[in-house]
Tab-separated table of C-alpha atoms in Angstrom:
chain	number	residue	atom	x	y	z
A	1	MET	CA	17.661	3.851	-49.770
A	2	ARG	CA	15.619	0.800	-48.769
A	3	ALA	CA	11.873	0.705	-48.095
A	4	TRP	CA	9.230	-1.704	-46.835
A	5	LEU	CA	5.502	-1.103	-47.445
A	6	ASN	CA	2.623	-2.970	-45.828
A	7	GLY	CA	4.554	-6.181	-45.311
A	8	HIS	CA	6.790	-6.252	-48.363
A	9	LEU	CA	10.334	-5.078	-49.056
A	10	LEU	CA	10.271	-2.951	-52.197
A	11	ASP	CA	12.523	-3.662	-55.168
A	12	ASP	CA	12.676	0.064	-55.933
A	13	ALA	CA	12.497	2.241	-52.818
A	14	THR	CA	11.985	5.411	-54.888
A	15	GLY	CA	9.402	4.029	-57.293
A	16	ALA	CA	5.671	4.798	-57.352
A	17	THR	CA	4.132	2.607	-54.667
A	18	LEU	CA	1.765	4.684	-52.505
A	19	SER	CA	-1.838	5.277	-53.527
A	20	VAL	CA	-2.604	8.871	-54.545
A	21	ALA	CA	-5.716	8.524	-52.363
A	22	ASP	CA	-3.731	7.750	-49.203
A	23	HIS	CA	-4.886	10.142	-46.460
A	24	GLY	CA	-1.310	10.668	-45.347
A	25	PHE	CA	-0.534	12.033	-48.806
A	26	THR	CA	-3.695	14.063	-49.409
A	27	VAL	CA	-4.156	15.731	-45.999
A	28	GLY	CA	-1.202	14.702	-43.835
A	29	ASP	CA	-3.292	12.263	-41.784
A	30	GLY	CA	-0.484	10.215	-40.326
A	31	VAL	CA	2.290	9.929	-37.764
A	32	PHE	CA	5.936	9.031	-38.010
A	33	GLU	CA	9.183	8.333	-36.184
A	34	SER	CA	12.779	8.946	-37.216
A	35	ILE	CA	15.215	6.537	-35.607
A	36	LYS	CA	18.992	6.659	-35.754
A	37	THR	CA	20.936	3.498	-36.535
A	38	LEU	CA	24.534	2.861	-35.522
A	39	ASP	CA	26.353	0.176	-37.524
A	40	GLY	CA	22.970	-1.137	-38.651
A	41	VAL	CA	21.435	-1.270	-35.143
A	42	PRO	CA	18.479	1.024	-34.323
A	43	PHE	CA	18.988	3.225	-31.260
A	44	ALA	CA	16.192	3.513	-28.661
A	45	LEU	CA	13.775	1.622	-30.912
A	46	THR	CA	11.406	0.682	-28.090
A	47	ARG	CA	10.982	4.290	-26.973
A	48	HIS	CA	10.318	5.398	-30.529
A	49	LEU	CA	7.691	2.691	-31.050
A	50	GLU	CA	6.004	3.686	-27.802
A	51	ARG	CA	5.814	7.280	-28.991
A	52	LEU	CA	4.526	6.162	-32.402
A	53	ALA	CA	1.631	4.439	-30.625
A	54	VAL	CA	0.926	7.566	-28.533
A	55	SER	CA	0.895	9.772	-31.628
A	56	ALA	CA	-1.385	7.362	-33.492
A	57	SER	CA	-3.813	7.280	-30.571
A	58	GLY	CA	-3.781	11.072	-30.347
A	59	LEU	CA	-4.687	11.258	-34.030
A	60	GLY	CA	-7.467	8.692	-33.593
A	61	LEU	CA	-5.701	5.992	-35.625
A	62	PRO	CA	-5.653	2.306	-34.681
A	63	THR	CA	-2.645	1.291	-32.601
A	64	PRO	CA	0.134	0.086	-34.917
A	65	ASP	CA	0.980	-3.620	-34.697
A	66	GLU	CA	4.349	-3.413	-32.928
A	67	ALA	CA	5.424	-6.872	-34.053
A	68	GLU	CA	4.696	-5.951	-37.666
A	69	VAL	CA	6.616	-2.679	-37.343
A	70	ARG	CA	9.591	-4.501	-35.871
A	71	ARG	CA	9.440	-6.998	-38.722
A	72	GLY	CA	9.581	-4.163	-41.216
A	73	VAL	CA	12.530	-2.618	-39.387
A	74	ALA	CA	14.419	-5.920	-39.370
A	75	GLU	CA	13.825	-6.555	-43.076
A	76	VAL	CA	14.832	-3.043	-44.096
A	77	LEU	CA	18.015	-3.148	-42.008
A	78	GLN	CA	19.064	-6.656	-43.015
A	79	GLY	CA	22.543	-6.462	-44.525
A	80	THR	CA	23.119	-2.781	-43.701
A	81	ASP	CA	26.159	-1.715	-41.697
A	82	ASP	CA	26.466	2.024	-42.300
A	83	ALA	CA	28.135	3.856	-39.431
A	84	ARG	CA	25.044	6.070	-39.141
A	85	GLY	CA	21.647	5.719	-40.721
A	86	ARG	CA	18.076	6.898	-40.338
A	87	LEU	CA	14.954	4.787	-40.210
A	88	ARG	CA	11.682	6.513	-40.971
A	89	ILE	CA	8.523	4.715	-39.840
A	90	THR	CA	5.398	6.306	-41.319
A	91	TYR	CA	1.895	5.214	-40.354
A	92	THR	CA	-1.138	6.801	-42.023
A	93	ALA	CA	-4.928	6.429	-42.098
A	94	GLY	CA	-4.645	4.697	-45.474
A	95	PRO	CA	-6.834	5.170	-48.564
A	96	ALA	CA	-9.663	7.665	-48.138
A	97	PRO	CA	-11.777	10.154	-50.101
A	98	MET	CA	-9.925	13.297	-51.174
A	99	GLY	CA	-11.088	15.416	-48.263
A	100	SER	CA	-10.746	15.617	-44.497
A	101	GLY	CA	-13.036	12.654	-43.808
A	102	ARG	CA	-11.392	9.269	-43.363
A	103	GLY	CA	-12.215	6.189	-45.407
A	104	GLY	CA	-12.646	2.623	-44.245
A	105	GLY	CA	-9.423	1.286	-45.693
A	106	PRO	CA	-6.611	-0.277	-43.654
A	107	PRO	CA	-3.782	1.957	-42.417
A	108	THR	CA	-0.599	2.299	-44.446
A	109	LEU	CA	2.704	1.340	-42.818
A	110	VAL	CA	6.045	2.259	-44.362
A	111	VAL	CA	9.549	1.659	-43.050
A	112	ALA	CA	12.317	3.397	-45.000
A	113	TYR	CA	16.069	3.620	-44.460
A	114	SER	CA	19.026	5.605	-45.741
A	115	ALA	CA	22.556	6.318	-44.572
A	116	ILE	CA	23.246	9.746	-43.038
A	117	ARG	CA	26.314	11.728	-42.106
A	118	LYS	CA	27.234	12.925	-38.650
A	119	LEU	CA	26.261	16.564	-38.119
A	120	PRO	CA	28.674	19.266	-36.890
A	121	LEU	CA	29.133	19.624	-33.141
A	122	THR	CA	27.899	23.242	-33.229
A	123	THR	CA	25.227	25.154	-35.123
A	124	ALA	CA	23.315	28.425	-35.370
A	125	VAL	CA	19.593	28.874	-34.711
A	126	ALA	CA	17.104	31.603	-35.620
A	127	THR	CA	13.896	32.595	-33.855
A	128	VAL	CA	10.872	32.672	-36.164
A	129	PRO	CA	7.628	34.637	-35.635
A	130	TRP	CA	5.066	31.835	-35.913
A	131	PRO	CA	3.991	30.301	-32.565
A	132	ARG	CA	3.249	26.714	-31.625
A	133	ASN	CA	-0.318	26.236	-30.423
A	134	GLU	CA	0.218	24.302	-27.192
A	135	ARG	CA	-3.548	23.761	-26.919
A	136	GLY	CA	-4.049	22.480	-30.472
A	137	ALA	CA	-5.392	19.037	-31.316
A	138	THR	CA	-2.000	17.814	-32.513
A	139	ALA	CA	0.167	19.488	-29.860
A	140	GLY	CA	2.924	17.126	-28.773
A	141	LEU	CA	2.146	14.575	-31.503
A	142	LYS	CA	4.664	13.635	-34.194
A	143	THR	CA	2.402	13.934	-37.218
A	144	THR	CA	3.163	14.066	-40.929
A	145	SER	CA	1.556	17.542	-41.112
A	146	TYR	CA	4.886	19.353	-41.273
A	147	ALA	CA	4.114	22.387	-43.426
A	148	GLU	CA	4.573	24.825	-40.522
A	149	ASN	CA	7.994	23.343	-39.831
A	150	VAL	CA	8.978	23.568	-43.497
A	151	ILE	CA	8.129	27.281	-43.606
A	152	ALA	CA	9.895	28.000	-40.315
A	153	LEU	CA	13.029	26.089	-41.286
A	154	ALA	CA	13.196	27.881	-44.640
A	155	ARG	CA	13.138	31.226	-42.772
A	156	ALA	CA	15.964	30.021	-40.493
A	157	THR	CA	18.001	28.765	-43.436
A	158	ASP	CA	17.710	32.174	-45.102
A	159	ALA	CA	19.141	33.637	-41.880
A	160	GLY	CA	22.146	31.313	-42.034
A	161	ALA	CA	20.891	28.915	-39.352
A	162	SER	CA	20.245	25.185	-39.388
A	163	GLU	CA	17.230	25.249	-37.068
A	164	ALA	CA	14.258	27.488	-36.346
A	165	ILE	CA	13.174	28.096	-32.759
A	166	VAL	CA	9.527	28.766	-31.955
A	167	ALA	CA	7.662	30.136	-28.957
A	168	ASN	CA	4.177	28.979	-28.002
A	169	THR	CA	1.062	31.148	-27.877
A	170	ALA	CA	1.951	32.216	-24.319
A	171	GLY	CA	5.247	33.605	-25.582
A	172	ASN	CA	7.304	30.932	-23.838
A	173	LEU	CA	10.231	29.070	-25.366
A	174	CYS	CA	8.913	25.883	-26.960
A	175	GLU	CA	11.123	23.919	-29.396
A	176	GLY	CA	12.823	23.711	-32.759
A	177	THR	CA	11.178	22.379	-35.908
A	178	GLY	CA	12.811	18.988	-35.369
A	179	SER	CA	14.581	19.332	-32.046
A	180	ASN	CA	14.230	20.149	-28.369
A	181	VAL	CA	16.146	22.968	-26.700
A	182	PHE	CA	18.247	22.958	-23.521
A	183	TYR	CA	19.843	26.077	-22.053
A	184	VAL	CA	21.817	27.135	-18.982
A	185	VAL	CA	20.923	30.032	-16.664
A	186	ASP	CA	22.905	30.690	-13.475
A	187	GLY	CA	24.594	27.312	-13.846
A	188	GLU	CA	21.292	25.405	-14.056
A	189	LEU	CA	20.413	23.229	-17.051
A	190	ARG	CA	16.836	23.882	-18.181
A	191	THR	CA	14.396	22.802	-20.904
A	192	PRO	CA	10.714	23.634	-21.593
A	193	THR	CA	8.071	21.358	-20.072
A	194	LEU	CA	5.869	19.173	-22.250
A	195	LYS	CA	2.977	21.509	-21.394
A	196	SER	CA	4.714	24.095	-23.575
A	197	GLY	CA	3.517	22.104	-26.592
A	198	CYS	CA	6.933	20.740	-27.497
A	199	LEU	CA	7.395	17.201	-28.711
A	200	ALA	CA	8.274	14.622	-26.074
A	201	GLY	CA	11.620	13.966	-27.720
A	202	VAL	CA	13.305	10.637	-27.102
A	203	THR	CA	16.710	12.322	-26.946
A	204	ARG	CA	15.243	14.998	-24.662
A	205	ALA	CA	14.026	12.350	-22.214
A	206	LEU	CA	17.364	10.536	-22.217
A	207	VAL	CA	19.347	13.741	-21.647
A	208	LEU	CA	17.130	14.531	-18.650
A	209	GLU	CA	17.658	10.994	-17.301
A	210	TRP	CA	21.395	10.830	-17.985
A	211	CYS	CA	22.460	14.441	-17.393
A	212	GLY	CA	19.778	15.937	-15.161
A	213	GLY	CA	18.090	19.266	-15.794
A	214	VAL	CA	15.026	21.226	-14.781
A	215	GLU	CA	11.811	21.375	-16.811
A	216	VAL	CA	10.427	24.900	-16.692
A	217	ASP	CA	8.393	27.210	-18.927
A	218	GLU	CA	9.917	30.661	-19.365
A	219	PRO	CA	9.507	33.578	-21.792
A	220	MET	CA	11.670	33.598	-24.902
A	221	SER	CA	13.530	36.532	-23.347
A	222	VAL	CA	15.186	34.100	-20.923
A	223	MET	CA	17.645	33.304	-23.687
A	224	GLU	CA	19.125	36.787	-23.219
A	225	ARG	CA	20.437	35.506	-19.869
A	226	ALA	CA	21.473	32.038	-21.033
A	227	SER	CA	25.206	31.354	-20.795
A	228	GLU	CA	25.025	28.373	-23.202
A	229	ALA	CA	22.455	26.298	-25.047
A	230	PHE	CA	22.156	23.184	-27.158
A	231	LEU	CA	19.754	21.278	-29.381
A	232	VAL	CA	18.894	17.603	-29.001
A	233	SER	CA	17.273	15.252	-31.494
A	234	THR	CA	17.651	11.818	-33.031
A	235	THR	CA	20.111	12.983	-35.676
A	236	ARG	CA	21.677	15.932	-33.825
A	237	ASP	CA	22.343	14.069	-30.546
A	238	VAL	CA	23.673	16.921	-28.336
A	239	GLN	CA	24.566	19.848	-30.610
A	240	ALA	CA	25.877	23.089	-29.133
A	241	ILE	CA	24.346	26.388	-30.252
A	242	SER	CA	27.074	28.828	-31.263
A	243	ARG	CA	24.759	31.627	-32.394
A	244	TRP	CA	21.142	32.425	-31.502
A	245	ASP	CA	19.868	35.133	-33.846
A	246	ASP	CA	22.477	37.902	-33.453
A	247	ARG	CA	23.924	36.631	-30.175
A	248	ASP	CA	27.063	34.491	-30.023
A	249	LEU	CA	27.245	31.777	-27.377
A	250	PRO	CA	30.143	29.639	-26.114
A	251	ALA	CA	29.964	26.408	-28.098
A	252	PRO	CA	30.251	24.072	-26.474
A	253	GLY	CA	29.936	25.582	-23.025
A	254	PRO	CA	31.075	23.503	-20.044
A	255	ILE	CA	27.683	21.999	-19.220
A	256	THR	CA	26.976	21.286	-22.887
A	257	ARG	CA	30.364	19.569	-23.154
A	258	ASP	CA	29.614	17.387	-20.116
A	259	CYS	CA	26.204	16.418	-21.551
A	260	TRP	CA	27.773	15.584	-24.909
A	261	ARG	CA	30.396	13.364	-23.299
A	262	THR	CA	27.792	11.599	-21.165
A	263	TRP	CA	25.622	11.084	-24.237
A	264	ILE	CA	28.429	9.473	-26.241
A	265	GLN	CA	29.279	7.104	-23.390
A	266	ARG	CA	25.736	6.094	-22.475
A	267	GLU	CA	24.612	5.756	-26.087
A	268	ALA	CA	27.307	3.150	-26.700
A	269	GLU	CA	26.364	1.265	-23.537
A	270	HIS	CA	22.591	1.276	-24.053
A	271	PRO	CA	21.408	0.717	-27.659
A	272	ASP	CA	17.784	0.364	-26.508
A	273	PRO	CA	17.600	2.357	-23.265
Protein backbone atom coordinates (compact mmCIF):
# COMPACT_ATOMS: atom_id res chain seq x y z
CA MET A 1 0.00 0.00 0.00
CA ARG A 2 1.07 3.58 -0.74
CA ALA A 3 -0.52 6.75 0.64
CA TRP A 4 -0.29 10.51 0.22
CA LEU A 5 -1.69 12.92 2.84
CA ASN A 6 -2.15 16.66 2.45
CA GLY A 7 0.66 17.08 -0.04
CA HIS A 8 3.17 14.52 1.17
CA LEU A 9 3.88 10.90 0.27
CA LEU A 10 3.97 8.88 3.48
CA ASP A 11 6.92 6.69 4.40
CA ASP A 12 4.56 4.28 6.17
CA ALA A 13 1.13 4.08 4.54
CA THR A 14 -0.31 2.13 7.50
CA GLY A 15 1.17 4.25 10.27
CA ALA A 16 -0.66 6.72 12.51
CA THR A 17 -1.00 9.89 10.47
CA LEU A 18 -4.59 11.19 10.70
CA SER A 19 -5.71 13.39 13.58
CA VAL A 20 -8.15 11.71 15.98
CA ALA A 21 -10.15 14.94 15.77
CA ASP A 22 -10.63 14.71 11.99
CA HIS A 23 -14.35 15.05 11.24
CA GLY A 24 -14.14 12.28 8.68
CA PHE A 25 -13.00 9.94 11.45
CA THR A 26 -15.30 11.11 14.25
CA VAL A 27 -18.61 11.50 12.37
CA GLY A 28 -18.00 10.37 8.78
CA ASP A 29 -18.00 13.94 7.45
CA GLY A 30 -16.28 13.29 4.15
CA VAL A 31 -16.52 12.00 0.60
CA PHE A 32 -14.45 9.58 -1.40
CA GLU A 33 -13.81 7.94 -4.76
CA SER A 34 -12.47 4.50 -5.62
CA ILE A 35 -10.69 4.39 -8.96
CA LYS A 36 -9.41 1.33 -10.77
CA THR A 37 -5.90 1.35 -12.22
CA LEU A 38 -4.74 -0.82 -15.10
CA ASP A 39 -0.97 -1.31 -15.37
CA GLY A 40 -0.51 1.75 -13.17
CA VAL A 41 -2.87 4.01 -15.17
CA PRO A 42 -6.09 5.27 -13.51
CA PHE A 43 -9.27 4.51 -15.44
CA ALA A 44 -11.89 7.26 -15.93
CA LEU A 45 -10.04 9.57 -13.54
CA THR A 46 -11.69 12.74 -14.84
CA ARG A 47 -15.20 11.38 -14.29
CA HIS A 48 -14.31 10.28 -10.78
CA LEU A 49 -12.86 13.69 -9.91
CA GLU A 50 -15.99 15.37 -11.25
CA ARG A 51 -18.13 13.18 -9.01
CA LEU A 52 -15.85 13.86 -6.04
CA ALA A 53 -16.51 17.58 -6.50
CA VAL A 54 -20.28 16.98 -6.73
CA SER A 55 -20.26 14.90 -3.55
CA ALA A 56 -18.19 17.50 -1.70
CA SER A 57 -20.57 20.27 -2.76
CA GLY A 58 -23.57 18.19 -1.68
CA LEU A 59 -21.99 17.76 1.74
CA GLY A 60 -21.23 21.49 1.99
CA LEU A 61 -17.45 21.04 1.76
CA PRO A 62 -15.16 23.32 -0.24
CA THR A 63 -14.50 22.12 -3.78
CA PRO A 64 -11.35 19.97 -3.81
CA ASP A 65 -8.36 21.43 -5.66
CA GLU A 66 -8.34 19.18 -8.73
CA ALA A 67 -4.72 19.95 -9.57
CA GLU A 68 -3.68 18.99 -6.04
CA VAL A 69 -5.68 15.76 -6.20
CA ARG A 70 -4.09 14.86 -9.51
CA ARG A 71 -0.67 15.57 -8.03
CA GLY A 72 -1.40 13.18 -5.20
CA VAL A 73 -2.57 10.53 -7.65
CA ALA A 74 0.58 10.89 -9.75
CA GLU A 75 2.90 10.67 -6.74
CA VAL A 76 1.14 7.64 -5.29
CA LEU A 77 1.16 5.80 -8.62
CA GLN A 78 4.75 6.65 -9.55
CA GLY A 79 6.63 3.40 -10.11
CA THR A 80 3.57 1.13 -9.83
CA ASP A 81 2.70 -1.28 -12.63
CA ASP A 82 0.30 -3.77 -11.06
CA ALA A 83 -2.11 -5.29 -13.57
CA ARG A 84 -5.01 -4.02 -11.45
CA GLY A 85 -5.04 -1.62 -8.56
CA ARG A 86 -7.37 0.63 -6.61
CA LEU A 87 -6.91 4.28 -5.79
CA ARG A 88 -8.93 5.66 -2.91
CA ILE A 89 -9.27 9.45 -2.76
CA THR A 90 -10.74 10.59 0.56
CA TYR A 91 -11.64 14.21 1.26
CA THR A 92 -12.97 15.23 4.68
CA ALA A 93 -13.95 18.38 6.59
CA GLY A 94 -10.68 18.17 8.52
CA PRO A 95 -10.08 18.75 12.24
CA ALA A 96 -13.19 19.69 14.21
CA PRO A 97 -14.72 19.41 17.69
CA MET A 98 -15.89 15.91 18.62
CA GLY A 99 -19.50 16.46 17.65
CA SER A 100 -21.61 17.13 14.58
CA GLY A 101 -20.53 20.77 14.24
CA ARG A 102 -17.63 21.49 11.90
CA GLY A 103 -14.45 23.28 12.90
CA GLY A 104 -12.53 25.93 11.02
CA GLY A 105 -9.60 23.75 10.03
CA PRO A 106 -8.57 22.99 6.45
CA PRO A 107 -9.98 19.88 4.75
CA THR A 108 -8.03 16.63 4.80
CA LEU A 109 -7.06 15.04 1.48
CA VAL A 110 -5.76 11.49 1.26
CA VAL A 111 -4.83 9.45 -1.79
CA ALA A 112 -4.12 5.77 -1.12
CA TYR A 113 -3.30 2.86 -3.42
CA SER A 114 -3.09 -0.91 -3.29
CA ALA A 115 -3.06 -3.74 -5.81
CA ILE A 116 -6.27 -5.76 -6.22
CA ARG A 117 -7.24 -9.00 -7.89
CA LYS A 118 -9.74 -9.41 -10.68
CA LEU A 119 -13.13 -10.53 -9.38
CA PRO A 120 -15.04 -13.58 -10.69
CA LEU A 121 -17.22 -13.08 -13.76
CA THR A 122 -20.34 -14.16 -11.84
CA THR A 123 -21.67 -13.67 -8.32
CA ALA A 124 -24.68 -14.06 -6.03
CA VAL A 125 -26.66 -11.22 -4.46
CA ALA A 126 -29.09 -11.05 -1.54
CA THR A 127 -31.92 -8.60 -0.93
CA VAL A 128 -31.75 -6.92 2.49
CA PRO A 129 -34.65 -5.33 4.42
CA TRP A 130 -33.24 -1.85 5.03
CA PRO A 131 -34.29 0.79 2.45
CA ARG A 132 -32.34 3.63 0.89
CA ASN A 133 -33.86 7.02 1.65
CA GLU A 134 -33.99 8.59 -1.82
CA ARG A 135 -35.02 11.91 -0.25
CA GLY A 136 -32.26 12.02 2.37
CA ALA A 137 -29.64 14.75 2.58
CA THR A 138 -26.89 12.44 1.35
CA ALA A 139 -28.88 10.56 -1.31
CA GLY A 140 -26.73 10.02 -4.38
CA LEU A 141 -23.55 11.28 -2.69
CA LYS A 142 -20.49 9.08 -2.20
CA THR A 143 -19.83 9.84 1.45
CA THR A 144 -17.62 8.13 4.02
CA SER A 145 -20.72 7.40 6.16
CA TYR A 146 -20.86 3.74 5.16
CA ALA A 147 -22.24 2.05 8.27
CA GLU A 148 -25.54 1.15 6.56
CA ASN A 149 -23.62 -0.51 3.74
CA VAL A 150 -21.43 -2.43 6.19
CA ILE A 151 -24.49 -3.87 7.96
CA ALA A 152 -26.24 -4.72 4.69
CA LEU A 153 -23.18 -6.38 3.19
CA ALA A 154 -22.63 -8.45 6.33
CA ARG A 155 -26.22 -9.74 6.01
CA ALA A 156 -25.59 -10.64 2.35
CA THR A 157 -22.32 -12.36 3.18
CA ASP A 158 -24.09 -14.50 5.78
CA ALA A 159 -26.49 -15.53 3.00
CA GLY A 160 -23.60 -16.63 0.78
CA ALA A 161 -23.69 -13.56 -1.48
CA SER A 162 -21.06 -10.99 -2.36
CA GLU A 163 -23.42 -8.01 -2.60
CA ALA A 164 -26.54 -6.73 -0.87
CA ILE A 165 -29.35 -5.22 -2.92
CA VAL A 166 -31.56 -2.51 -1.43
CA ALA A 167 -34.89 -0.98 -2.35
CA ASN A 168 -35.74 2.66 -1.68
CA THR A 169 -38.53 3.92 0.57
CA ALA A 170 -40.99 3.63 -2.33
CA GLY A 171 -40.22 -0.07 -2.59
CA ASN A 172 -38.44 0.30 -5.92
CA LEU A 173 -35.18 -1.38 -6.87
CA CYS A 174 -32.33 0.97 -6.00
CA GLU A 175 -28.74 -0.34 -5.89
CA GLY A 176 -26.14 -2.50 -4.20
CA THR A 177 -23.96 -1.36 -1.32
CA GLY A 178 -21.11 -0.60 -3.73
CA SER A 179 -22.60 -1.24 -7.14
CA ASN A 180 -25.37 -0.39 -9.58
CA VAL A 181 -27.77 -2.99 -10.94
CA PHE A 182 -28.80 -3.73 -14.54
CA TYR A 183 -31.43 -6.30 -15.48
CA VAL A 184 -33.25 -7.57 -18.56
CA VAL A 185 -37.04 -7.84 -18.95
CA ASP A 186 -38.61 -8.86 -22.26
CA GLY A 187 -35.26 -8.40 -23.98
CA GLU A 188 -34.83 -4.82 -22.74
CA LEU A 189 -31.83 -3.76 -20.65
CA ARG A 190 -32.93 -1.64 -17.69
CA THR A 191 -31.44 0.10 -14.64
CA PRO A 192 -32.96 2.32 -11.90
CA THR A 193 -32.98 6.08 -12.48
CA LEU A 194 -30.87 8.41 -10.36
CA LYS A 195 -34.11 9.61 -8.74
CA SER A 196 -34.28 6.20 -7.07
CA GLY A 197 -31.52 7.40 -4.74
CA CYS A 198 -28.81 5.23 -6.27
CA LEU A 199 -25.29 6.50 -6.74
CA ALA A 200 -24.48 7.99 -10.13
CA GLY A 201 -21.92 5.28 -10.79
CA VAL A 202 -19.15 5.99 -13.27
CA THR A 203 -19.35 2.43 -14.60
CA ARG A 204 -23.15 2.73 -14.74
CA ALA A 205 -22.90 5.84 -16.91
CA LEU A 206 -20.38 4.24 -19.26
CA VAL A 207 -22.45 1.07 -19.66
CA LEU A 208 -25.46 3.20 -20.60
CA GLU A 209 -23.33 5.14 -23.12
CA TRP A 210 -21.55 2.12 -24.58
CA CYS A 211 -24.25 -0.56 -24.39
CA GLY A 212 -27.54 1.33 -24.25
CA GLY A 213 -30.30 0.62 -21.76
CA VAL A 214 -33.41 2.21 -20.30
CA GLU A 215 -33.50 4.07 -16.99
CA VAL A 216 -36.73 3.22 -15.18
CA ASP A 217 -37.95 2.90 -11.59
CA GLU A 218 -39.81 -0.34 -10.89
CA PRO A 219 -40.83 -2.33 -7.79
CA MET A 220 -38.38 -4.90 -6.47
CA SER A 221 -40.83 -7.55 -7.68
CA VAL A 222 -39.75 -6.81 -11.26
CA MET A 223 -36.78 -9.07 -10.63
CA GLU A 224 -39.18 -12.03 -10.60
CA ARG A 225 -39.60 -11.40 -14.35
CA ALA A 226 -35.96 -10.61 -15.13
CA SER A 227 -34.29 -13.08 -17.49
CA GLU A 228 -30.76 -11.95 -16.50
CA ALA A 229 -29.05 -9.31 -14.41
CA PHE A 230 -25.62 -7.93 -13.64
CA LEU A 231 -23.77 -5.62 -11.28
CA VAL A 232 -21.48 -2.79 -12.36
CA SER A 233 -18.88 -0.92 -10.34
CA THR A 234 -15.29 0.27 -10.48
CA THR A 235 -13.87 -3.04 -9.29
CA ARG A 236 -16.60 -5.39 -10.58
CA ASP A 237 -16.76 -3.95 -14.12
CA VAL A 238 -19.69 -5.96 -15.60
CA GLN A 239 -20.35 -8.93 -13.29
CA ALA A 240 -23.18 -11.34 -14.05
CA ILE A 241 -25.60 -12.30 -11.27
CA SER A 242 -25.96 -16.07 -11.08
CA ARG A 243 -28.26 -16.14 -8.05
CA TRP A 244 -30.60 -13.50 -6.60
CA ASP A 245 -31.80 -14.68 -3.19
CA ASP A 246 -33.23 -18.15 -3.93
CA ARG A 247 -33.57 -17.65 -7.69
CA ASP A 248 -30.95 -18.87 -10.16
CA LEU A 249 -30.28 -16.76 -13.24
CA PRO A 250 -28.36 -17.48 -16.45
CA ALA A 251 -24.87 -16.09 -15.88
CA PRO A 252 -23.89 -14.56 -18.09
CA GLY A 253 -27.05 -14.19 -20.13
CA PRO A 254 -26.72 -13.09 -23.76
CA ILE A 255 -27.20 -9.37 -23.15
CA THR A 256 -24.88 -9.44 -20.13
CA ARG A 257 -22.26 -11.21 -22.26
CA ASP A 258 -22.53 -8.56 -24.99
CA CYS A 259 -22.18 -5.75 -22.41
CA TRP A 260 -19.15 -7.46 -20.87
CA ARG A 261 -17.45 -7.82 -24.24
CA THR A 262 -18.18 -4.20 -25.15
CA TRP A 263 -16.84 -3.08 -21.78
CA ILE A 264 -13.55 -4.94 -22.21
CA GLN A 265 -13.03 -3.49 -25.68
CA ARG A 266 -13.98 0.10 -24.90
CA GLU A 267 -12.12 0.15 -21.59
CA ALA A 268 -8.87 -0.67 -23.38
CA GLU A 269 -9.51 2.00 -26.00
CA HIS A 270 -10.53 4.80 -23.63
CA PRO A 271 -8.52 5.02 -20.37
CA ASP A 272 -10.13 8.38 -19.51
CA PRO A 273 -13.50 8.32 -21.29
